[in-house]
C-alpha positions as a Python dict, from the first residue, in 0.01 Angstrom:
ca = {
    (1, 'X'): (0, 0, 0),
    (2, 'X'): (-137, 169, -311),
    (3, 'X'): (-378, -53, -500),
    (4, 'X'): (-206, -221, -792),
    (5, 'X'): (-304, -205, -1158),
    (6, 'X'): (-458, -550, -1163),
    (7, 'X'): (-511, -589, -1536),
    (8, 'X'): (-141, -521, -1603),
    (9, 'X'): (0, -738, -1325),
    (10, 'X'): (-195, -1060, -1372),
    (11, 'X'): (-37, -1312, -1610),
    (12, 'X'): (-328, -1484, -1777),
    (13, 'X'): (-346, -1829, -1930),
    (14, 'X'): (-447, -1736, -2284),
    (15, 'X'): (-549, -1961, -2572),
    (16, 'X'): (-479, -1915, -2940),
    (17, 'X'): (-774, -1806, -3149),
    (18, 'X'): (-788, -2133, -3340),
    (19, 'X'): (-804, -2327, -3012),
    (20, 'X'): (-1107, -2129, -2900),
    (21, 'X'): (-1275, -2176, -3238),
    (22, 'X'): (-1221, -2552, -3248),
    (23, 'X'): (-1317, -2614, -2885),
    (24, 'X'): (-1639, -2413, -2929),
    (25, 'X'): (-1744, -2679, -3182),
    (26, 'X'): (-1796, -2926, -2898),
    (27, 'X'): (-2112, -2737, -2807),
    (28, 'X'): (-2228, -2757, -3169),
    (29, 'X'): (-2148, -3128, -3169),
    (30, 'X'): (-2390, -3187, -2881),
    (31, 'X'): (-2640, -2923, -2993),
    (32, 'X'): (-2698, -3105, -3320),
    (33, 'X'): (-2830, -3397, -3114),
    (34, 'X'): (-3043, -3151, -2919),
    (35, 'X'): (-3183, -3022, -3249),
    (36, 'X'): (-3253, -3377, -3369),
    (37, 'X'): (-3414, -3455, -3034),
    (38, 'X'): (-3688, -3208, -3124),
    (39, 'X'): (-3812, -3453, -3389),
    (40, 'X'): (-3822, -3758, -3162),
    (41, 'X'): (-4182, -3680, -3066),
    (42, 'X'): (-4293, -3711, -3429),
    (43, 'X'): (-4101, -4037, -3470),
    (44, 'X'): (-4252, -4178, -3151),
    (45, 'X'): (-4612, -4083, -3232),
    (46, 'X'): (-4610, -4112, -3611),
    (47, 'X'): (-4398, -4423, -3661),
    (48, 'X'): (-4393, -4607, -3329),
    (49, 'X'): (-4759, -4523, -3263),
    (50, 'X'): (-4710, -4404, -2903),
    (51, 'X'): (-4963, -4161, -2754),
    (52, 'X'): (-4886, -3787, -2742),
    (53, 'X'): (-4938, -3749, -2368),
    (54, 'X'): (-4717, -4051, -2295),
    (55, 'X'): (-4439, -3928, -2524),
    (56, 'X'): (-4447, -3572, -2391),
    (57, 'X'): (-4428, -3692, -2031),
    (58, 'X'): (-4152, -3945, -2102),
    (59, 'X'): (-3948, -3682, -2286),
    (60, 'X'): (-3980, -3460, -1981),
    (61, 'X'): (-3887, -3733, -1736),
    (62, 'X'): (-3586, -3831, -1947),
    (63, 'X'): (-3456, -3476, -1931),
    (64, 'X'): (-3504, -3482, -1554),
    (65, 'X'): (-3307, -3808, -1547),
    (66, 'X'): (-3039, -3630, -1748),
    (67, 'X'): (-3022, -3364, -1480),
    (68, 'X'): (-3014, -3614, -1195),
    (69, 'X'): (-2714, -3802, -1336),
    (70, 'X'): (-2529, -3481, -1429),
    (71, 'X'): (-2366, -3422, -1088),
    (72, 'X'): (-2228, -3778, -1095),
    (73, 'X'): (-2091, -3717, -1443),
    (74, 'X'): (-1937, -3393, -1321),
    (75, 'X'): (-1758, -3577, -1041),
    (76, 'X'): (-1644, -3838, -1295),
    (77, 'X'): (-1492, -3566, -1514),
    (78, 'X'): (-1322, -3403, -1213),
    (79, 'X'): (-1175, -3739, -1114),
    (80, 'X'): (-1064, -3824, -1467),
    (81, 'X'): (-686, -3809, -1502),
    (82, 'X'): (-595, -4025, -1799),
    (83, 'X'): (-298, -4021, -2032),
    (84, 'X'): (-505, -3822, -2280),
    (85, 'X'): (-621, -3572, -2022),
    (86, 'X'): (-943, -3493, -1841),
    (87, 'X'): (-1168, -3360, -2118),
    (88, 'X'): (-1080, -3536, -2444),
    (89, 'X'): (-1167, -3889, -2325),
    (90, 'X'): (-1512, -3773, -2217),
    (91, 'X'): (-1576, -3597, -2548),
    (92, 'X'): (-1495, -3912, -2746),
    (93, 'X'): (-1673, -4160, -2517),
    (94, 'X'): (-1981, -3938, -2489),
    (95, 'X'): (-2007, -3898, -2865),
    (96, 'X'): (-1978, -4272, -2927),
    (97, 'X'): (-2256, -4343, -2675),
    (98, 'X'): (-2477, -4083, -2845),
    (99, 'X'): (-2425, -4251, -3182),
    (100, 'X'): (-2517, -4595, -3044),
    (101, 'X'): (-2827, -4456, -2872),
    (102, 'X'): (-2957, -4299, -3194),
    (103, 'X'): (-2889, -4617, -3391),
    (104, 'X'): (-3116, -4798, -3147),
    (105, 'X'): (-3374, -4520, -3107),
    (106, 'X'): (-3454, -4470, -3474),
    (107, 'X'): (-3467, -4840, -3555),
    (108, 'X'): (-3702, -4947, -3276),
    (109, 'X'): (-3987, -5009, -3520),
    (110, 'X'): (-3797, -5311, -3657),
    (111, 'X'): (-3825, -5486, -3319),
    (112, 'X'): (-4205, -5500, -3318),
    (113, 'X'): (-4473, -5296, -3143),
    (114, 'X'): (-4460, -5490, -2817),
    (115, 'X'): (-4100, -5375, -2759),
    (116, 'X'): (-4150, -5019, -2881),
    (117, 'X'): (-4222, -4863, -2543),
    (118, 'X'): (-3944, -5023, -2333),
    (119, 'X'): (-3682, -4983, -2607),
    (120, 'X'): (-3785, -4621, -2654),
    (121, 'X'): (-3719, -4549, -2287),
    (122, 'X'): (-3391, -4745, -2283),
    (123, 'X'): (-3261, -4564, -2593),
    (124, 'X'): (-3344, -4225, -2440),
    (125, 'X'): (-3163, -4313, -2117),
    (126, 'X'): (-2852, -4427, -2304),
    (127, 'X'): (-2858, -4114, -2514),
    (128, 'X'): (-2874, -3883, -2215),
    (129, 'X'): (-2571, -4048, -2055),
    (130, 'X'): (-2360, -3997, -2366),
    (131, 'X'): (-2494, -3649, -2430),
    (132, 'X'): (-2417, -3536, -2074),
    (133, 'X'): (-2063, -3674, -2082),
    (134, 'X'): (-1976, -3471, -2389),
    (135, 'X'): (-2187, -3161, -2321),
    (136, 'X'): (-2045, -3110, -1972),
    (137, 'X'): (-1696, -3071, -2118),
    (138, 'X'): (-1810, -2756, -2301),
    (139, 'X'): (-1861, -2579, -1969),
    (140, 'X'): (-1586, -2750, -1769),
    (141, 'X'): (-1312, -2720, -2031),
    (142, 'X'): (-1336, -2343, -2060),
    (143, 'X'): (-1183, -2303, -1715),
    (144, 'X'): (-863, -2463, -1850),
    (145, 'X'): (-876, -2313, -2200),
    (146, 'X'): (-831, -1950, -2092),
    (147, 'X'): (-883, -1741, -1781),
    (148, 'X'): (-849, -1400, -1945),
    (149, 'X'): (-1175, -1204, -1884),
    (150, 'X'): (-1122, -1025, -2215),
    (151, 'X'): (-1067, -1349, -2407),
    (152, 'X'): (-1336, -1574, -2261),
    (153, 'X'): (-1626, -1397, -2438),
    (154, 'X'): (-1459, -1474, -2773),
    (155, 'X'): (-1579, -1832, -2721),
    (156, 'X'): (-1936, -1702, -2732),
    (157, 'X'): (-1882, -1540, -3071),
    (158, 'X'): (-1787, -1860, -3248),
    (159, 'X'): (-2024, -2075, -3043),
    (160, 'X'): (-2307, -1835, -3129),
    (161, 'X'): (-2220, -1838, -3498),
    (162, 'X'): (-2216, -2218, -3507),
    (163, 'X'): (-2536, -2242, -3302),
    (164, 'X'): (-2719, -1996, -3527),
    (165, 'X'): (-2612, -2184, -3839),
    (166, 'X'): (-2705, -2517, -3684),
    (167, 'X'): (-3054, -2438, -3555),
    (168, 'X'): (-3161, -2190, -3821),
    (169, 'X'): (-2992, -2366, -4111),
    (170, 'X'): (-3110, -2703, -3984),
    (171, 'X'): (-3467, -2580, -3958),
    (172, 'X'): (-3450, -2451, -4315),
    (173, 'X'): (-3315, -2783, -4447),
    (174, 'X'): (-3580, -2982, -4260),
    (175, 'X'): (-3884, -2768, -4339),
    (176, 'X'): (-3797, -2662, -4694),
    (177, 'X'): (-3618, -2973, -4822),
    (178, 'X'): (-3640, -3296, -4622),
    (179, 'X'): (-4008, -3267, -4521),
    (180, 'X'): (-4102, -3180, -4878),
    (181, 'X'): (-3889, -3454, -5032),
    (182, 'X'): (-4002, -3733, -4799),
    (183, 'X'): (-4363, -3624, -4745),
    (184, 'X'): (-4341, -3527, -4379),
    (185, 'X'): (-4177, -3694, -4079),
    (186, 'X'): (-4172, -4036, -4242),
    (187, 'X'): (-3936, -4328, -4197),
    (188, 'X'): (-3753, -4217, -4511),
    (189, 'X'): (-3713, -3868, -4360),
    (190, 'X'): (-3545, -4007, -4049),
    (191, 'X'): (-3337, -4245, -4260),
    (192, 'X'): (-3178, -3945, -4430),
    (193, 'X'): (-3177, -3703, -4137),
    (194, 'X'): (-3031, -3910, -3852),
    (195, 'X'): (-2714, -4044, -4026),
    (196, 'X'): (-2626, -3686, -4121),
    (197, 'X'): (-2665, -3579, -3759),
    (198, 'X'): (-2431, -3853, -3635),
    (199, 'X'): (-2159, -3788, -3895),
    (200, 'X'): (-2154, -3411, -3847),
    (201, 'X'): (-2150, -3445, -3468),
    (202, 'X'): (-1856, -3688, -3477),
    (203, 'X'): (-1645, -3462, -3698),
    (204, 'X'): (-1712, -3161, -3475),
    (205, 'X'): (-1623, -3365, -3164),
    (206, 'X'): (-1284, -3458, -3309),
    (207, 'X'): (-1214, -3094, -3397),
    (208, 'X'): (-1302, -2995, -3039),
    (209, 'X'): (-1049, -3248, -2909),
    (210, 'X'): (-781, -3080, -3120),
    (211, 'X'): (-881, -2742, -2979),
    (212, 'X'): (-845, -2843, -2612),
    (213, 'X'): (-546, -3075, -2668),
    (214, 'X'): (-259, -2863, -2533),
    (215, 'X'): (-466, -2727, -2243),
    (216, 'X'): (-590, -3066, -2127),
    (217, 'X'): (-329, -3120, -1857),
    (218, 'X'): (-291, -3049, -1487),
    (219, 'X'): (-91, -2727, -1538),
    (220, 'X'): (-414, -2554, -1643),
    (221, 'X'): (-644, -2711, -1382),
    (222, 'X'): (-702, -2463, -1098),
    (223, 'X'): (-367, -2388, -936),
    (224, 'X'): (-192, -2685, -1095),
    (225, 'X'): (-3, -2919, -865),
    (226, 'X'): (-107, -2709, -565),
    (227, 'X'): (-479, -2772, -624),
    (228, 'X'): (-656, -2910, -321),
    (229, 'X'): (-784, -3267, -345),
    (230, 'X'): (-1161, -3293, -339),
    (231, 'X'): (-1341, -3581, -170),
    (232, 'X'): (-1698, -3681, -243),
    (233, 'X'): (-1802, -3520, 86),
    (234, 'X'): (-1640, -3191, -20),
    (235, 'X'): (-1869, -3163, -323),
    (236, 'X'): (-2163, -3099, -94),
    (237, 'X'): (-1981, -2804, 67),
    (238, 'X'): (-1907, -2664, -278),
    (239, 'X'): (-2274, -2679, -375),
    (240, 'X'): (-2386, -2540, -42),
    (241, 'X'): (-2137, -2254, -22),
    (242, 'X'): (-2098, -2132, -381),
    (243, 'X'): (-2365, -1862, -406),
    (244, 'X'): (-2269, -1742, -757),
    (245, 'X'): (-2322, -2099, -879),
    (246, 'X'): (-2664, -2120, -716),
    (247, 'X'): (-2782, -1786, -856),
    (248, 'X'): (-2653, -1818, -1212),
    (249, 'X'): (-2752, -2182, -1256),
    (250, 'X'): (-3108, -2095, -1155),
    (251, 'X'): (-3121, -1782, -1370),
    (252, 'X'): (-2981, -1971, -1668),
    (253, 'X'): (-3243, -2244, -1625),
    (254, 'X'): (-3523, -1992, -1680),
    (255, 'X'): (-3351, -1867, -1994),
    (256, 'X'): (-3301, -2226, -2111),
    (257, 'X'): (-3677, -2282, -2091),
    (258, 'X'): (-3730, -1989, -2326),
    (259, 'X'): (-3465, -2106, -2573),
    (260, 'X'): (-3602, -2459, -2571),
    (261, 'X'): (-3964, -2360, -2625),
    (262, 'X'): (-3868, -2131, -2913),
    (263, 'X'): (-3687, -2416, -3090),
    (264, 'X'): (-3943, -2688, -3015),
    (265, 'X'): (-4076, -2839, -3337),
    (266, 'X'): (-4434, -2853, -3210),
    (267, 'X'): (-4416, -2479, -3146),
    (268, 'X'): (-4279, -2427, -3498),
    (269, 'X'): (-4584, -2608, -3635),
    (270, 'X'): (-4822, -2408, -3415),
    (271, 'X'): (-4673, -2067, -3500),
    (272, 'X'): (-4592, -2101, -3867),
    (273, 'X'): (-4799, -2399, -3981),
    (274, 'X'): (-5124, -2310, -3801),
    (275, 'X'): (-5132, -1941, -3698),
    (276, 'X'): (-4974, -1826, -4025),
    (277, 'X'): (-5085, -2123, -4236),
    (278, 'X'): (-4750, -2218, -4391),
    (279, 'X'): (-4495, -2434, -4209),
    (280, 'X'): (-4241, -2365, -4486),
    (281, 'X'): (-4218, -2007, -4354),
    (282, 'X'): (-4021, -2144, -4057),
    (283, 'X'): (-3741, -2238, -4296),
    (284, 'X'): (-3741, -1897, -4463),
    (285, 'X'): (-3734, -1707, -4137),
    (286, 'X'): (-3467, -1942, -4005),
    (287, 'X'): (-3236, -1824, -4284),
    (288, 'X'): (-3286, -1469, -4159),
    (289, 'X'): (-3220, -1583, -3802),
    (290, 'X'): (-2877, -1712, -3900),
    (291, 'X'): (-2759, -1357, -3969),
    (292, 'X'): (-2946, -1186, -3686),
    (293, 'X'): (-2838, -1457, -3441),
    (294, 'X'): (-2474, -1407, -3534),
    (295, 'X'): (-2512, -1030, -3502),
    (296, 'X'): (-2666, -1053, -3155),
    (297, 'X'): (-2397, -1300, -3045),
    (298, 'X'): (-2110, -1083, -3166),
    (299, 'X'): (-2261, -776, -3000),
    (300, 'X'): (-2312, -971, -2675),
    (301, 'X'): (-1949, -1084, -2675),
    (302, 'X'): (-1827, -731, -2750),
    (303, 'X'): (-2039, -596, -2466),
    (304, 'X'): (-1910, -869, -2234),
    (305, 'X'): (-1547, -789, -2319),
    (306, 'X'): (-1609, -421, -2244),
    (307, 'X'): (-1851, -433, -1950),
    (308, 'X'): (-1826, -791, -1825),
    (309, 'X'): (-2030, -1107, -1875),
    (310, 'X'): (-2280, -1023, -1603),
    (311, 'X'): (-2363, -685, -1755),
    (312, 'X'): (-2410, -833, -2103),
    (313, 'X'): (-2630, -1113, -1968),
    (314, 'X'): (-2866, -879, -1783),
    (315, 'X'): (-2888, -630, -2070),
    (316, 'X'): (-2988, -897, -2320),
    (317, 'X'): (-3252, -1046, -2092),
    (318, 'X'): (-3408, -702, -2048),
    (319, 'X'): (-3429, -649, -2426),
    (320, 'X'): (-3572, -1001, -2469),
    (321, 'X'): (-3854, -921, -2225),
    (322, 'X'): (-3960, -615, -2426),
    (323, 'X'): (-3949, -800, -2760),
    (324, 'X'): (-4158, -1091, -2629),
    (325, 'X'): (-4433, -853, -2517),
    (326, 'X'): (-4453, -725, -2876),
    (327, 'X'): (-4439, -1083, -3009),
    (328, 'X'): (-4746, -1174, -2801),
    (329, 'X'): (-4945, -894, -2963),
    (330, 'X'): (-4841, -998, -3315),
    (331, 'X'): (-4930, -1363, -3255),
    (332, 'X'): (-5267, -1259, -3116),
    (333, 'X'): (-5364, -1060, -3426),
    (334, 'X'): (-5188, -1274, -3688),
    (335, 'X'): (-5388, -1476, -3940),
    (336, 'X'): (-5308, -1740, -4205),
    (337, 'X'): (-5160, -1534, -4488),
    (338, 'X'): (-5056, -1240, -4268),
    (339, 'X'): (-4692, -1349, -4279),
    (340, 'X'): (-4566, -1379, -4635),
    (341, 'X'): (-4242, -1319, -4821),
    (342, 'X'): (-4370, -1310, -5178),
    (343, 'X'): (-4552, -981, -5108),
    (344, 'X'): (-4390, -829, -4803),
    (345, 'X'): (-4623, -619, -4586),
    (346, 'X'): (-4596, -417, -4266),
    (347, 'X'): (-4701, -713, -4051),
    (348, 'X'): (-4427, -932, -4202),
    (349, 'X'): (-4161, -670, -4135),
    (350, 'X'): (-4277, -620, -3775),
    (351, 'X'): (-4301, -990, -3703),
    (352, 'X'): (-3962, -1079, -3853),
    (353, 'X'): (-3790, -799, -3659),
    (354, 'X'): (-3964, -884, -3333),
    (355, 'X'): (-3914, -1258, -3368),
    (356, 'X'): (-3547, -1214, -3459),
    (357, 'X'): (-3485, -988, -3159),
    (358, 'X'): (-3673, -1222, -2923),
    (359, 'X'): (-3481, -1527, -3044),
    (360, 'X'): (-3143, -1352, -3057),
    (361, 'X'): (-3160, -1178, -2721),
    (362, 'X'): (-3281, -1490, -2541),
    (363, 'X'): (-3029, -1722, -2708),
    (364, 'X'): (-2726, -1503, -2635),
    (365, 'X'): (-2757, -1519, -2252),
    (366, 'X'): (-2774, -1899, -2278),
    (367, 'X'): (-2440, -1889, -2458),
    (368, 'X'): (-2292, -1641, -2212),
    (369, 'X'): (-2382, -1876, -1925),
    (370, 'X'): (-2149, -2139, -2074),
    (371, 'X'): (-1856, -1904, -2029),
    (372, 'X'): (-1976, -1769, -1696),
    (373, 'X'): (-1959, -2122, -1557),
    (374, 'X'): (-1581, -2099, -1604),
    (375, 'X'): (-1584, -1777, -1400),
    (376, 'X'): (-1764, -1963, -1123),
    (377, 'X'): (-1507, -2243, -1140),
    (378, 'X'): (-1230, -1986, -1092),
    (379, 'X'): (-1424, -1829, -806),
    (380, 'X'): (-1440, -2167, -632),
    (381, 'X'): (-1065, -2217, -681),
    (382, 'X'): (-997, -1874, -533),
    (383, 'X'): (-1197, -1937, -216),
    (384, 'X'): (-1122, -2306, -152),
    (385, 'X'): (-821, -2409, -363),
    (386, 'X'): (-1030, -2676, -536),
    (387, 'X'): (-1074, -2726, -911),
    (388, 'X'): (-1419, -2872, -970),
    (389, 'X'): (-1506, -2746, -1317),
    (390, 'X'): (-1679, -3075, -1399),
    (391, 'X'): (-1919, -3053, -1106),
    (392, 'X'): (-1990, -2685, -1168),
    (393, 'X'): (-2054, -2751, -1537),
    (394, 'X'): (-2299, -3030, -1458),
    (395, 'X'): (-2494, -2819, -1209),
    (396, 'X'): (-2576, -2595, -1504),
    (397, 'X'): (-2671, -2906, -1699),
    (398, 'X'): (-2890, -3016, -1408),
    (399, 'X'): (-3088, -2693, -1398),
    (400, 'X'): (-3093, -2679, -1779),
    (401, 'X'): (-3232, -3030, -1792),
    (402, 'X'): (-3502, -2958, -1539),
    (403, 'X'): (-3605, -2645, -1729),
    (404, 'X'): (-3598, -2807, -2073),
    (405, 'X'): (-3778, -3114, -1940),
    (406, 'X'): (-4075, -2895, -1859),
    (407, 'X'): (-4109, -2779, -2221),
    (408, 'X'): (-4246, -3101, -2379),
    (409, 'X'): (-4442, -3176, -2063),
    (410, 'X'): (-4605, -2832, -2057),
    (411, 'X'): (-4674, -2836, -2432),
    (412, 'X'): (-4823, -3185, -2414),
    (413, 'X'): (-5036, -3097, -2111),
    (414, 'X'): (-5163, -2771, -2261),
    (415, 'X'): (-5250, -2933, -2594),
    (416, 'X'): (-5426, -3221, -2419),
    (417, 'X'): (-5646, -2963, -2245),
    (418, 'X'): (-5783, -2847, -2581),
    (419, 'X'): (-5829, -3192, -2735),
    (420, 'X'): (-5486, -3298, -2866),
    (421, 'X'): (-5426, -3592, -2635),
    (422, 'X'): (-5357, -3858, -2900),
    (423, 'X'): (-5158, -3666, -3160),
    (424, 'X'): (-4987, -3331, -3200),
    (425, 'X'): (-5127, -3055, -3422),
    (426, 'X'): (-4990, -3062, -3776),
    (427, 'X'): (-4959, -2801, -4049),
    (428, 'X'): (-5302, -2917, -4172),
    (429, 'X'): (-5475, -2841, -3838),
    (430, 'X'): (-5726, -2557, -3858),
    (431, 'X'): (-5666, -2247, -3646),
    (432, 'X'): (-5921, -2215, -3364),
    (433, 'X'): (-5949, -1946, -3093),
    (434, 'X'): (-5838, -2202, -2833),
    (435, 'X'): (-5534, -2304, -3037),
    (436, 'X'): (-5438, -1940, -3091),
    (437, 'X'): (-5458, -1859, -2721),
    (438, 'X'): (-5247, -2160, -2631),
    (439, 'X'): (-4991, -2059, -2894),
    (440, 'X'): (-4968, -1708, -2747),
    (441, 'X'): (-4940, -1853, -2397),
    (442, 'X'): (-4666, -2101, -2488),
    (443, 'X'): (-4468, -1878, -2726),
    (444, 'X'): (-4488, -1552, -2531),
    (445, 'X'): (-4667, -1572, -2196),
    (446, 'X'): (-4450, -1837, -2034),
    (447, 'X'): (-4120, -1706, -2185),
    (448, 'X'): (-4201, -1361, -2045),
    (449, 'X'): (-4249, -1503, -1696),
    (450, 'X'): (-3929, -1709, -1719),
    (451, 'X'): (-3714, -1412, -1824),
    (452, 'X'): (-3847, -1196, -1541),
    (453, 'X'): (-3754, -1471, -1294),
    (454, 'X'): (-3407, -1488, -1447),
    (455, 'X'): (-3354, -1116, -1389),
    (456, 'X'): (-3454, -1152, -1024),
    (457, 'X'): (-3190, -1418, -960),
    (458, 'X'): (-2920, -1225, -1151),
    (459, 'X'): (-2962, -946, -897),
    (460, 'X'): (-2784, -1174, -648),
    (461, 'X'): (-2506, -1284, -886),
    (462, 'X'): (-2206, -1068, -795),
    (463, 'X'): (-1924, -1183, -1027),
    (464, 'X'): (-1890, -866, -1232),
    (465, 'X'): (-1585, -765, -1438),
    (466, 'X'): (-1395, -609, -1147),
    (467, 'X'): (-1454, -906, -920),
    (468, 'X'): (-1325, -1145, -1188),
    (469, 'X'): (-1001, -948, -1214),
    (470, 'X'): (-959, -980, -837),
    (471, 'X'): (-1026, -1354, -858),
    (472, 'X'): (-760, -1408, -1125),
    (473, 'X'): (-520, -1197, -925),
    (474, 'X'): (-574, -1410, -617),
    (475, 'X'): (-532, -1735, -812),
    (476, 'X'): (-201, -1609, -948),
    (477, 'X'): (-79, -1539, -595),
    (478, 'X'): (-189, -1889, -491),
    (479, 'X'): (5, -2044, -780),
    (480, 'X'): (316, -1854, -672),
    (481, 'X'): (289, -1966, -308),
    (482, 'X'): (585, -2157, -170),
    (483, 'X'): (392, -2481, -124),
    (484, 'X'): (51, -2641, -154),
    (485, 'X'): (-55, -2575, 203),
    (486, 'X'): (35, -2207, 172),
    (487, 'X'): (-175, -2181, -144),
    (488, 'X'): (-475, -2334, 31),
    (489, 'X'): (-426, -2104, 332),
    (490, 'X'): (-439, -1803, 101),
    (491, 'X'): (-761, -1936, -53),
    (492, 'X'): (-922, -1986, 287),
    (493, 'X'): (-799, -1676, 467),
    (494, 'X'): (-761, -1393, 216),
    (495, 'X'): (-1094, -1238, 107),
    (496, 'X'): (-1115, -1097, -244),
    (497, 'X'): (-1172, -756, -91),
    (498, 'X'): (-820, -774, 58),
    (499, 'X'): (-637, -836, -268),
    (500, 'X'): (-524, -473, -275),
    (501, 'X'): (-298, -556, 21),
    (502, 'X'): (-112, -824, -176),
    (503, 'X'): (170, -726, -408),
    (504, 'X'): (114, -945, -710),
    (505, 'X'): (442, -851, -874),
    (506, 'X'): (671, -987, -604),
    (507, 'X'): (425, -1227, -429),
    (508, 'X'): (532, -1130, -76),
    (509, 'X'): (221, -1290, 55),
    (510, 'X'): (336, -1345, 411),
    (511, 'X'): (394, -973, 466),
    (512, 'X'): (62, -850, 335),
    (513, 'X'): (-206, -1094, 443),
    (514, 'X'): (-427, -932, 703),
    (515, 'X'): (-438, -1105, 1039),
}
């Protein structure tokens, strides 16, 4: 049989543009807590009086805990089948838990110093449970939202825009307004900052629920009513046998480390407050990053729609590697006063361009991985008949958590080596040769190593644009099978490479499956 025109034959589950836009806000809803989490270290050391090394290690361990519980949360989401769907209940419950955890966390000082340490740990644990519940839906829900390879990258456009505005705009507001108004990371600063975080996150969570509303039912889960039931024992076989999941989750973890270290508030102080002598510059450059971040995101999505998500991911990581090499050189030669916007010089132009490219090209692959997790969920459905988007989403969260947990631990350990064991450097800390070298190591050396590792693992990730078309074609045939058992037989016995022998238009599966 002549090979069919796959892109014309497959009937995709497409979402309306407004649905994609609103659902993408769920990631922003959780990311605003991630942004606020970057200031917890200053609250813990400056207000609660906890030691730097203790706080950095606890923050790392809490992120590891987050990763450990993620698979269980993924199974919980997969097993959820409530009147209001699979995803919406977890968005709402997760957001409420996050609110309660922050109410406790940033009021610990009222309970007395003797309770500061245990309450700090308890509040962090509660927060991570709520955060994981809601954040996992961002990855898992995309499998139900749309399965069109041309439409899925659109999610990254709006997610990238919102993420750029959140992190860059948030940094500007904190460094140029709140820190100035309240005299640093004081109790008054957190009293104004944290309520805003909770309100904005809640509104975005509700909008995300509206976006996923019509897709949050069994008709859009895998192959619908024909989807194979998954026992707890089966989850192990999914993890063991899904090679694309293993490769991408690991590659994305390395990229996550880079994104996390770039946005860490201690690193912001070290780069802008100490190396360049003006922490307020971080707010100014963050305004620029809003526009460059959006541009890189839109270009990444356009490239993904044309060449596939895998191609766009690899291309951006390669560009990020080159830009970080240049960034290392600029940080090594930079001095207080070198970077300035009142009298722009060659160094300022070079640094802003390099820093914007490094941030933009490392952030975009992290966003692409969110959508690629939906591709992996479809791959699993095509080879086993199961729909386990929750588990697959939380495996990414697991590796993300392990990677991001290393950031505060590594920063705390490195700073302790050069004498900052009791408190973090501040914008008033003098620049020393040791502090400069550690800044270059943390801001460029380690990110460079992480991105190279990510490229190595992406070599073994095979879900390119053509393969994804074949996967959607096979899923459509499975949906059209005469019964559930026949659908599962197709999943188990028909390799993707044999899809050219199946006539998608008339679904005469029995006549074309190779024996």
